Short mmCIF file of C-alpha atoms in Angstrom, two decimals:
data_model
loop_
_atom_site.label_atom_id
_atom_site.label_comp_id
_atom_site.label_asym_id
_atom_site.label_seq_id
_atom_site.Cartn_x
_atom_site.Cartn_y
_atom_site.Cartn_z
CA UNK A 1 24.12 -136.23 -135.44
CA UNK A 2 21.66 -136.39 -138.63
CA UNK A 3 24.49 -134.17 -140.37
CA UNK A 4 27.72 -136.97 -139.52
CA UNK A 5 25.00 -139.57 -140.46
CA UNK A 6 24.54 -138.00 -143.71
CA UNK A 7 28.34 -137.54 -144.47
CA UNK A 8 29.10 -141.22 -143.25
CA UNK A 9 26.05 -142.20 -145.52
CA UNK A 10 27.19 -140.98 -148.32
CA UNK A 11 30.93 -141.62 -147.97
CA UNK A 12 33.13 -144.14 -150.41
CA UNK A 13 35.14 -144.57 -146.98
CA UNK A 14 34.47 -148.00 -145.93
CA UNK A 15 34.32 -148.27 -141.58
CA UNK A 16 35.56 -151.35 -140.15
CA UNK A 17 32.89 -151.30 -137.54
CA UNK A 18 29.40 -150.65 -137.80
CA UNK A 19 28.18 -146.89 -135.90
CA UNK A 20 24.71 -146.99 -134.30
CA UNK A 21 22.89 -143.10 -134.31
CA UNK A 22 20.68 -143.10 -131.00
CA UNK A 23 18.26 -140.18 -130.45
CA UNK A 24 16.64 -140.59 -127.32
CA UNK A 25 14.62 -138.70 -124.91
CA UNK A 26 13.34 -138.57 -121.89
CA UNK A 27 17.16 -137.62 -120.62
CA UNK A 28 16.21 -135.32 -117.67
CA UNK A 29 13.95 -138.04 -116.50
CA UNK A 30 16.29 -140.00 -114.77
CA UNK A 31 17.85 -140.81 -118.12
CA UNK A 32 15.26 -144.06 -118.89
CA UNK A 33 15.75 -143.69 -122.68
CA UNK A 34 19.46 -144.45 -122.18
CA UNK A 35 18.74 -146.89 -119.56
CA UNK A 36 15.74 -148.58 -121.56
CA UNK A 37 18.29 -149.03 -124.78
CA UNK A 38 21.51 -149.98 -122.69
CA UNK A 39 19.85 -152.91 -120.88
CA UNK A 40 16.96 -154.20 -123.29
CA UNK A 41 17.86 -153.46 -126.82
CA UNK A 42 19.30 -156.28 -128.66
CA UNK A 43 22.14 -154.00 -129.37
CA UNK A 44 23.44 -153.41 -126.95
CA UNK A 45 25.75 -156.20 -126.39
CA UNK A 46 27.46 -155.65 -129.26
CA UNK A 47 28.47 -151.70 -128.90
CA UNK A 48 32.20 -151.25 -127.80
CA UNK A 49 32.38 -147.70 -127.48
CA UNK A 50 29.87 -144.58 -127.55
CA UNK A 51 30.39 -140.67 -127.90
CA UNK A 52 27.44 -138.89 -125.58
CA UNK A 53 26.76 -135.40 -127.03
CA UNK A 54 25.63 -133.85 -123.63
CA UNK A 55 24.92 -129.59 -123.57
CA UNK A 56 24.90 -127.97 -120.30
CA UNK A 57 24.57 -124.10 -122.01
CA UNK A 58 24.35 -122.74 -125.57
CA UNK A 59 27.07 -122.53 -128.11
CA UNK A 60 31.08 -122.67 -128.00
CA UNK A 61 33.85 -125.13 -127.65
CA UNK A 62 32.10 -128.36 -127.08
CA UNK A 63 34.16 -129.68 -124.20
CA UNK A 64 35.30 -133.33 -123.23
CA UNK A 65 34.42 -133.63 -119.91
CA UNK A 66 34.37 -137.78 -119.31
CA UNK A 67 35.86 -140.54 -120.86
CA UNK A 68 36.81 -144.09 -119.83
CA UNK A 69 36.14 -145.55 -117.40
CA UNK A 70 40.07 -146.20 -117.91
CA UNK A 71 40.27 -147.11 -121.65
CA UNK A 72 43.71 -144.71 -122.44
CA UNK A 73 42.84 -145.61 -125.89
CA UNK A 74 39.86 -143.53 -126.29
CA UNK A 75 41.26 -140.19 -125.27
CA UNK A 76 44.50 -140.96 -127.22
CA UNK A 77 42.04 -141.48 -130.30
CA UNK A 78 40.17 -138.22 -129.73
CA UNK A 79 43.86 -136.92 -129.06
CA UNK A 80 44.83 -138.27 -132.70
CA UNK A 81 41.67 -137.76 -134.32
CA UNK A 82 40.05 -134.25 -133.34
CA UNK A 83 40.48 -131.26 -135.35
CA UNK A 84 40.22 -128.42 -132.69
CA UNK A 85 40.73 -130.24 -129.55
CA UNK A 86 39.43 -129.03 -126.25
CA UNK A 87 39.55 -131.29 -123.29
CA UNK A 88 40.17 -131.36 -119.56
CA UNK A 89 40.89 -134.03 -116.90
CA UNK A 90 39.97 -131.49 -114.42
CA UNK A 91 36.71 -130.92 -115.68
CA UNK A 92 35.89 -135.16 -115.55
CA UNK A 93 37.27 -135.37 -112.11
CA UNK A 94 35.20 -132.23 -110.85
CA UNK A 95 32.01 -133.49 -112.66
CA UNK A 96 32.56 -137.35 -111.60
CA UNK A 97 33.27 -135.64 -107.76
CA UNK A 98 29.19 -135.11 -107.52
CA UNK A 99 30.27 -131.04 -106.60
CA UNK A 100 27.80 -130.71 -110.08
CA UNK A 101 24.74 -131.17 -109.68
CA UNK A 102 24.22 -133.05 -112.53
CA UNK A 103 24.13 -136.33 -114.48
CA UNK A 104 24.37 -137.12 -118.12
CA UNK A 105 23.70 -140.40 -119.94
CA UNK A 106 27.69 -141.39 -119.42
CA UNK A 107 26.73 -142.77 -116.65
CA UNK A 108 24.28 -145.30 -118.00
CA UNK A 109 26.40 -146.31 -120.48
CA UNK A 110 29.07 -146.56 -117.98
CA UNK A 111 27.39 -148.64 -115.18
CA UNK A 112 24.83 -150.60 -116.79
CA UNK A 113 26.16 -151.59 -120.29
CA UNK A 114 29.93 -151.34 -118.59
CA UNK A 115 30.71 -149.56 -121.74
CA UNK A 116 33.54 -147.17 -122.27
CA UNK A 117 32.98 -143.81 -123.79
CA UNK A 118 33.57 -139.97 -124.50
CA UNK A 119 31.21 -137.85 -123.17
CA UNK A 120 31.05 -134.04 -124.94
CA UNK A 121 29.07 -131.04 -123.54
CA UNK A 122 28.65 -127.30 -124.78
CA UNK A 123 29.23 -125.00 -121.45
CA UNK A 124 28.68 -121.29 -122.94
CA UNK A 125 25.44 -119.55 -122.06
CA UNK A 126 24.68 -121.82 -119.24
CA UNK A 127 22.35 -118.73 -118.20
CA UNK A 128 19.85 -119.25 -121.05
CA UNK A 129 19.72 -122.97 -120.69
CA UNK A 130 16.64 -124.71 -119.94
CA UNK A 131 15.06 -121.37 -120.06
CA UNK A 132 12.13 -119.77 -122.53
CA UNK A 133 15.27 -118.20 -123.71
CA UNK A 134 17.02 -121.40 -125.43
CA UNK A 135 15.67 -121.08 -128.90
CA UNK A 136 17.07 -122.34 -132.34
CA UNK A 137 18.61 -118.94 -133.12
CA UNK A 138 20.99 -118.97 -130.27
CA UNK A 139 22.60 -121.56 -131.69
CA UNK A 140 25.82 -120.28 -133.44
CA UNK A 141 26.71 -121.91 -136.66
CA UNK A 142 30.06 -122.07 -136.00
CA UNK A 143 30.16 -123.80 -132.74
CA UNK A 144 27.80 -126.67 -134.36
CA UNK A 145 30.42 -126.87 -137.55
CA UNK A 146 33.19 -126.96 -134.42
CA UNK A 147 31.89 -129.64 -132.86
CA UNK A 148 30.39 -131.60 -136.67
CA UNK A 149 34.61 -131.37 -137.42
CA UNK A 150 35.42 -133.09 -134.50
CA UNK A 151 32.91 -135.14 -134.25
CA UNK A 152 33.29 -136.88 -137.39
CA UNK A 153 37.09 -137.31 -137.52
CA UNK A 154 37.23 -138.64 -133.64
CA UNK A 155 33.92 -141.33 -135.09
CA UNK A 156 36.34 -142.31 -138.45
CA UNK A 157 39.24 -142.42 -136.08
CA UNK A 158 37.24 -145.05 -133.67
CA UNK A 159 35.23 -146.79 -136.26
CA UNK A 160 37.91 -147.72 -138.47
CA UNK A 161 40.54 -148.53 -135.40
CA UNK A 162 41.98 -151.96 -134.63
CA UNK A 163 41.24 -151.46 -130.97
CA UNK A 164 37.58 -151.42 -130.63
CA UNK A 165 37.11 -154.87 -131.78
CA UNK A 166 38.92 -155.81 -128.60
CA UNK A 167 38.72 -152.85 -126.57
CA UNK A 168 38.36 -155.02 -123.16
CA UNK A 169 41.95 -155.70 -124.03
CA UNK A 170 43.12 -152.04 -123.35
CA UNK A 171 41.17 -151.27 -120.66
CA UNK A 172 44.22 -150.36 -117.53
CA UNK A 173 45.06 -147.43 -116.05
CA UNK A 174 43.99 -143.63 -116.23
CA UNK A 175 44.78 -141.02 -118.51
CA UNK A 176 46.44 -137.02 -117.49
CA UNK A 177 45.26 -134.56 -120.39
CA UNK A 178 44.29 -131.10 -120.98
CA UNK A 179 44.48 -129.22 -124.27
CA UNK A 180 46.74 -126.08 -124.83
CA UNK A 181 44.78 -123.19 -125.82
CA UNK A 182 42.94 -125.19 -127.83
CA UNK A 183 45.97 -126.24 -130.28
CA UNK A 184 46.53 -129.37 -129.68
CA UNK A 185 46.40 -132.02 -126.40
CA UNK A 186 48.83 -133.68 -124.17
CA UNK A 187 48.19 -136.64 -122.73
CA UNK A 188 50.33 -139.23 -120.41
CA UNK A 189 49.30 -142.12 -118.50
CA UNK A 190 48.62 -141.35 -114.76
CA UNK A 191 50.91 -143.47 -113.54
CA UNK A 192 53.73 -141.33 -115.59
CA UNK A 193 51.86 -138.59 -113.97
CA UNK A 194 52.50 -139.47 -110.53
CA UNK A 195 56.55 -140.12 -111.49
CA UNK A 196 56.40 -136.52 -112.48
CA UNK A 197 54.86 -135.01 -109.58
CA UNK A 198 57.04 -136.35 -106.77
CA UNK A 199 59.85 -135.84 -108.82
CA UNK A 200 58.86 -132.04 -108.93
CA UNK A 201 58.17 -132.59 -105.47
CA UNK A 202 61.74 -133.48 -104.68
CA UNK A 203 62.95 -130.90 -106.45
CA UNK A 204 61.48 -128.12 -103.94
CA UNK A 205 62.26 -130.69 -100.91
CA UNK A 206 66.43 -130.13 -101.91
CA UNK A 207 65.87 -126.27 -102.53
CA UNK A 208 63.89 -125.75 -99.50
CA UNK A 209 66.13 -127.87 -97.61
CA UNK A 210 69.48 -126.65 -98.69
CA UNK A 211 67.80 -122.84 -97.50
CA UNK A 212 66.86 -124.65 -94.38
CA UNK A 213 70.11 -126.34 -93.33
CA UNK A 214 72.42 -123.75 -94.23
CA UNK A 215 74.04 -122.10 -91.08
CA UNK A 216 71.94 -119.11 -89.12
CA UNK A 217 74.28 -116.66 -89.80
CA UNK A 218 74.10 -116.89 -93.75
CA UNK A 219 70.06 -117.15 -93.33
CA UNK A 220 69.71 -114.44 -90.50
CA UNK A 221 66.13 -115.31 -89.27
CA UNK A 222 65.19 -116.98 -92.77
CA UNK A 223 63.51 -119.49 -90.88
CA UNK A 224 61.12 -117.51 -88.06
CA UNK A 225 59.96 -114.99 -91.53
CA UNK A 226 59.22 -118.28 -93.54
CA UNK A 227 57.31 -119.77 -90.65
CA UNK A 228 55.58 -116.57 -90.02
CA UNK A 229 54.97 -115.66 -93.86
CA UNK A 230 53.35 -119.20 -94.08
CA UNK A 231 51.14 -118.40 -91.24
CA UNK A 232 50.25 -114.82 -92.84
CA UNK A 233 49.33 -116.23 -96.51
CA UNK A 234 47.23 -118.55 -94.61
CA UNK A 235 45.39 -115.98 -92.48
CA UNK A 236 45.21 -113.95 -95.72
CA UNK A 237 43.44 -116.65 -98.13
CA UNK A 238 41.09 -117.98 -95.17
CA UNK A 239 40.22 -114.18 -94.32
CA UNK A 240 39.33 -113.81 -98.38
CA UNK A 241 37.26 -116.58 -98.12
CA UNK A 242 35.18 -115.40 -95.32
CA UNK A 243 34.88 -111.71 -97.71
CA UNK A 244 33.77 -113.77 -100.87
CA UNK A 245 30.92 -115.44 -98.54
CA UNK A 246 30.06 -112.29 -96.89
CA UNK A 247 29.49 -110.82 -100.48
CA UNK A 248 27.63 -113.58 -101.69
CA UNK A 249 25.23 -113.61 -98.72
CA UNK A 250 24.45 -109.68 -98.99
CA UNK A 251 24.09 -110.48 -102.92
CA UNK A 252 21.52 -113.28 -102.26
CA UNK A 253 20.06 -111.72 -99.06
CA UNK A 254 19.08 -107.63 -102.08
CA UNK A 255 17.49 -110.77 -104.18
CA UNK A 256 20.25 -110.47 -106.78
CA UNK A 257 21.67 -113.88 -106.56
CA UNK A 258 23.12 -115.12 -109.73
CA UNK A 259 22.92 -111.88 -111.33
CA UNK A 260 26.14 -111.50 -112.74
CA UNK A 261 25.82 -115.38 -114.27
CA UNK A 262 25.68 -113.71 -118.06
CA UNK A 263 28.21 -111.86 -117.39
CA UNK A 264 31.07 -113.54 -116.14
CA UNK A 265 33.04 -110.86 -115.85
CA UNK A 266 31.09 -109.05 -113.67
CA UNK A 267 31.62 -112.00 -111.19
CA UNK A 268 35.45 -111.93 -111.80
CA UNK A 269 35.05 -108.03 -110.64
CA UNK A 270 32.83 -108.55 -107.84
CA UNK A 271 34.32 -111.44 -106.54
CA UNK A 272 38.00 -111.23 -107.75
CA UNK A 273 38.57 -107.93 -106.60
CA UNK A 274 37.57 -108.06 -102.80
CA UNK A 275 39.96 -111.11 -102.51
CA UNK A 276 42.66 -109.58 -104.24
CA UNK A 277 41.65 -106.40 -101.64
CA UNK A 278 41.77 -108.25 -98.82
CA UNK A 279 45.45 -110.66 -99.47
CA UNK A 280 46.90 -107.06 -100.26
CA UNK A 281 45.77 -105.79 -96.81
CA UNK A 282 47.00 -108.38 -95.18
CA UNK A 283 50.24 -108.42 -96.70
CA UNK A 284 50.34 -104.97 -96.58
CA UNK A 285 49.76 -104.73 -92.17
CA UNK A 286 52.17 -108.14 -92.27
CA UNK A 287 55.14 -105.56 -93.84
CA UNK A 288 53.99 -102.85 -91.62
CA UNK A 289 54.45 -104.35 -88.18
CA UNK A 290 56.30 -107.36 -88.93
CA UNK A 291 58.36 -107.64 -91.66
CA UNK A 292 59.15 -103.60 -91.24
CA UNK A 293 62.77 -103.94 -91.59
CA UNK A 294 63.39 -106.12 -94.31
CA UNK A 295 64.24 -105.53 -97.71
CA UNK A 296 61.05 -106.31 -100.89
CA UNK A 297 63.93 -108.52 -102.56
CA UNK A 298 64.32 -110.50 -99.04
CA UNK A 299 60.28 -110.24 -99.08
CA UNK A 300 60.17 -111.74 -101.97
CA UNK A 301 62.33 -114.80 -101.44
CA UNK A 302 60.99 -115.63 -98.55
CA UNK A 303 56.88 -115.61 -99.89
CA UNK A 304 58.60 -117.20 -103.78
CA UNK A 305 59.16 -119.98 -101.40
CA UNK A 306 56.27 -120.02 -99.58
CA UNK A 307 54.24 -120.07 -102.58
CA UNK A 308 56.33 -122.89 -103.74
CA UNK A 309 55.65 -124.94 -99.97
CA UNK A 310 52.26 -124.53 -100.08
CA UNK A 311 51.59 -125.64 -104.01
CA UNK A 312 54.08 -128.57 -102.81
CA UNK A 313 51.89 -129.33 -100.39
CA UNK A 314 48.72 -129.28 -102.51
CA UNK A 315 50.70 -131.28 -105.23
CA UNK A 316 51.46 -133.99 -102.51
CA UNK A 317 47.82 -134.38 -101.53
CA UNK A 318 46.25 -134.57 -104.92
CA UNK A 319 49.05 -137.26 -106.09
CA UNK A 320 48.42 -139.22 -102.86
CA UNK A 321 44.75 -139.31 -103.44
CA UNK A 322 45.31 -140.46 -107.21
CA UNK A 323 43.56 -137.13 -108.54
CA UNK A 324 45.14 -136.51 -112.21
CA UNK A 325 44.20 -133.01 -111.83
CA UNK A 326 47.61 -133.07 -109.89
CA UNK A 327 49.44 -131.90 -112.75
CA UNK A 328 48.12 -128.06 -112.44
CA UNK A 329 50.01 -128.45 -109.31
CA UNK A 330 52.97 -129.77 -110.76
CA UNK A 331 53.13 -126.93 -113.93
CA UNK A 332 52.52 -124.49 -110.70
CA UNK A 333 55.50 -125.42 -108.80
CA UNK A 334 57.74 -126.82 -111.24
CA UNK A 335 57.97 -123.62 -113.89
CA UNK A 336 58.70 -121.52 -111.06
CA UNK A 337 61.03 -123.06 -109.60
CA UNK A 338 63.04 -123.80 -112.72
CA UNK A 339 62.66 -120.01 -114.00
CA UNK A 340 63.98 -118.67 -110.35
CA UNK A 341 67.02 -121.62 -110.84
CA UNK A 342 67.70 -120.33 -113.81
CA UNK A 343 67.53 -116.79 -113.02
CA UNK A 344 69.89 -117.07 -110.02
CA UNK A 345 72.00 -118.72 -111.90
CA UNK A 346 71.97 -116.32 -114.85
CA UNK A 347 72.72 -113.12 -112.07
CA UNK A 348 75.55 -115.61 -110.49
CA UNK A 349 77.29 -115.92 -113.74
CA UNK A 350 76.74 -111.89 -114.49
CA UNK A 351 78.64 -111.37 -111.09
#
C-alpha cells in the first residue's frame, strides 16, 4: 500500500477520482477498525468502490477470492486492468459458503457501507501463518512486486473509469470467471453461464438418449451394464470416502494431525493414493464377477458415459441452485463429449 501510494504520489497521471489508503487494525477482532471507519467516518459516504488486501498464508499469487456484491464491472476492470491475473469464482462461492472458517473485512464493507469491492488474499504457506514463524523474511520479493503490478494497474483502471462515479448504475447480475494458468481471465455474465450449461446439458440428454432408444439387439444389455456401472462408481467413490476418513482419524487419533499441511504433496500421496486404491479395487472385483465377459473397449463406453451422466447430473444441480462454479461442470462434460464425437466420427470416416 505505502509503495502504490508513493507511485500514485508522484505520478503526472491525473485520476478522475480521488483513492483513500486505509491502514487499520484490530482486523481479527471482529474487524471494528473496518467497521468503526465504514459507519462513522465522514468518508465513508462518498467511497464507491474498495480493494481489501486480505493474507490468509505467506507469499505467492495473491488471489481474488470476492468481488461484488454483483457489480460485473469490477471484475471486468480487474479483467482489463491486471497484469498477471489470478482469480476464481469458485474460490468466492466456497469462501462466501461459511465451509471457511473465516471472515475478512469484505464483509464490512459489503454489509454496512453496502459498498462493492475486490477482495485479494495471499494463500501460500498457510502453515506458517499466524505463527512465531511469520516473520519479514518469509516474505518473497517477488510475490509483493506480483501483487504491487496488479495492484496498481487494477487502482488506475478503477480510479480513472467512467463507471465508478455511478457505479449504483451497473450494479445487476453475477459474474462466471476463472483465470487460465494465470495468462489471462475469462469472464461471462452468469446468466450466459446458465445458457451454456443446459445447453451442454442437452447435448448429453440426445447422446445418452439416442444409446438408450436404439433397439436391444444393436445395444445387447447396454442398458442393465450402464445401470449397474452407475451403481458400481457410486459404491466405489462413497467406499473412498469412508478410506480417506478412516485415514484421517488414525492420523489425528498417532497425534499427527495436520502434519503433512507444509507439504502438500505429502497429503496428495497420503490421501490421493488410498482413493485412487480403493476405485481401482472396486472396478477391478466389478470386471471380475460382473462385467467378466465383456470387452475393455465395451468397458469403456459404457463408464465414458457414465462419467458423462453423473457430471450431467452435478452440472444440473449447481445451475439449478445458481452456483457459477457450474462451469467446471460444464468444461467437464462438454470437452469430453465433443472429443469422443469427434473421435467416432474421425474412426467412421477411416472405415
Amino acid at each position: 500500500m505505502l509503495e502504490v501510494l508513493r507511485v500514485l504520489s508522484t505520478s503526472s497521471e491525473a485520476l478522475h477520482h480521488a483513492v483513500i489508503f486505509l491502514f487499520n487494525g484490530a482486523e481479527e477482532n471482529v474487524l471494528q477498525a473496518s467497521h468503526g471507519f465504514i459507519t462513522q467516518h465522514p468518508w465513508a459516504s462518498l467511497i464507491r468502490a474498495f480493494i481489501n488486501l486480505e493474507a490468509a498464508g505467506v507469499g505467492g499469487k495473491e488471489l481474488v477470492f470476492q468481488t461484488g456484491p454483483e457489480n460485473p464491472w469490477l471484475v471486468q476492470a480487474y479483467v482489463s486492468a491486471a497484469k498477471h491475473p489470478f482469480a476464481s469464482v469458485v474460490a468466492q462461492e466456497v469462501f462466501q459458503s461459511g465451509i471457511i472458517p473465516s471472515d475478512t473485512d469484505f464483509r464490512i464493507y459489503r454489509d454496512f457501507g453496502n459498498i462493492p469491492g475486490i477482495d485479494l488474499a495471499f494463500i501460500e504457506n498457510g502453515y506458517i501463518y499466524h505463527t512465531k514463524y511469520d516473520t519479514a523474511d518469509r516474505i518473497l520479493t517477488d510475490s509483493i512486486q506480483r501483487a504491487g503490478d496488479n495492484i496498481l494497474a487494477v487502482l488506475k483502471h478503477l480510479a480513472t473509469s467512467d463507471m465508478l462515479a455511478a457505479a449504483s448504475k451497473y450494479r445487476h447480475g453475477n459474474m462466471v470467471f476463472f483465470d487460465v494458468l494465470g495468462l489471462f481471465v475469462i469472464a461471462y455474465p452468469s446468466r450466459i453461464g446458465s445458457i451454456i450449461n443446459y445447453m451442454v446439458v442437452m447435448g448429453v440428454v440426445l447422446y445418452l438418449g439416442k444409446k438408450f432408444l436404439q433397439p436391444k439387439h444393436k445395444t445387447g444389455n447396454y442398458k442393465k451394464d450402464f445401470l449397474c456401472g452407475l451403481g458400481i462408481t457410486l459404491i466405489s467413490w462413497f467406499t473412498s470416502l469412508v478410506t480417506v476418513l478412516i485415514i484421517a482419524v488414525f492420523i489425528s487419533l498417532i497425534g499427527q494431525s495436520l502434519s503433512w499441511y507444509n507439504h502438500f504433496y505429502v497429503s496428495v500421496c497420503l490421501y490421493g493414493t488410498a482413493t485412487v486404491a480403493k476405485i481401482i479395487l472396486i472396478h477391478t472385483l466389478a470386471k471380475r464377477f460382473y462385467y467378466m465377459n465383456a470387452s475393455a473397449q465395451y468397458l469403456g463406453e459404457v463408464f465414458f458415459d457414465i462419467s458423462l451422466f453423473v457430471h450431467c447430473c452435478f452440472l444440473v444441480t449447481l445451475t439449478y441452485q445458481g452456483l457459477c462454479s457450474a462451469f467446471i461442470s460444464a468444461v467437464w462434460v462438454a470437452f469430453p463429449l465433443l472429443t469422443k464425437l469427434c473421435v467416432h466420427k474421425d474412426f467412421k470416416q477411416h472405415d
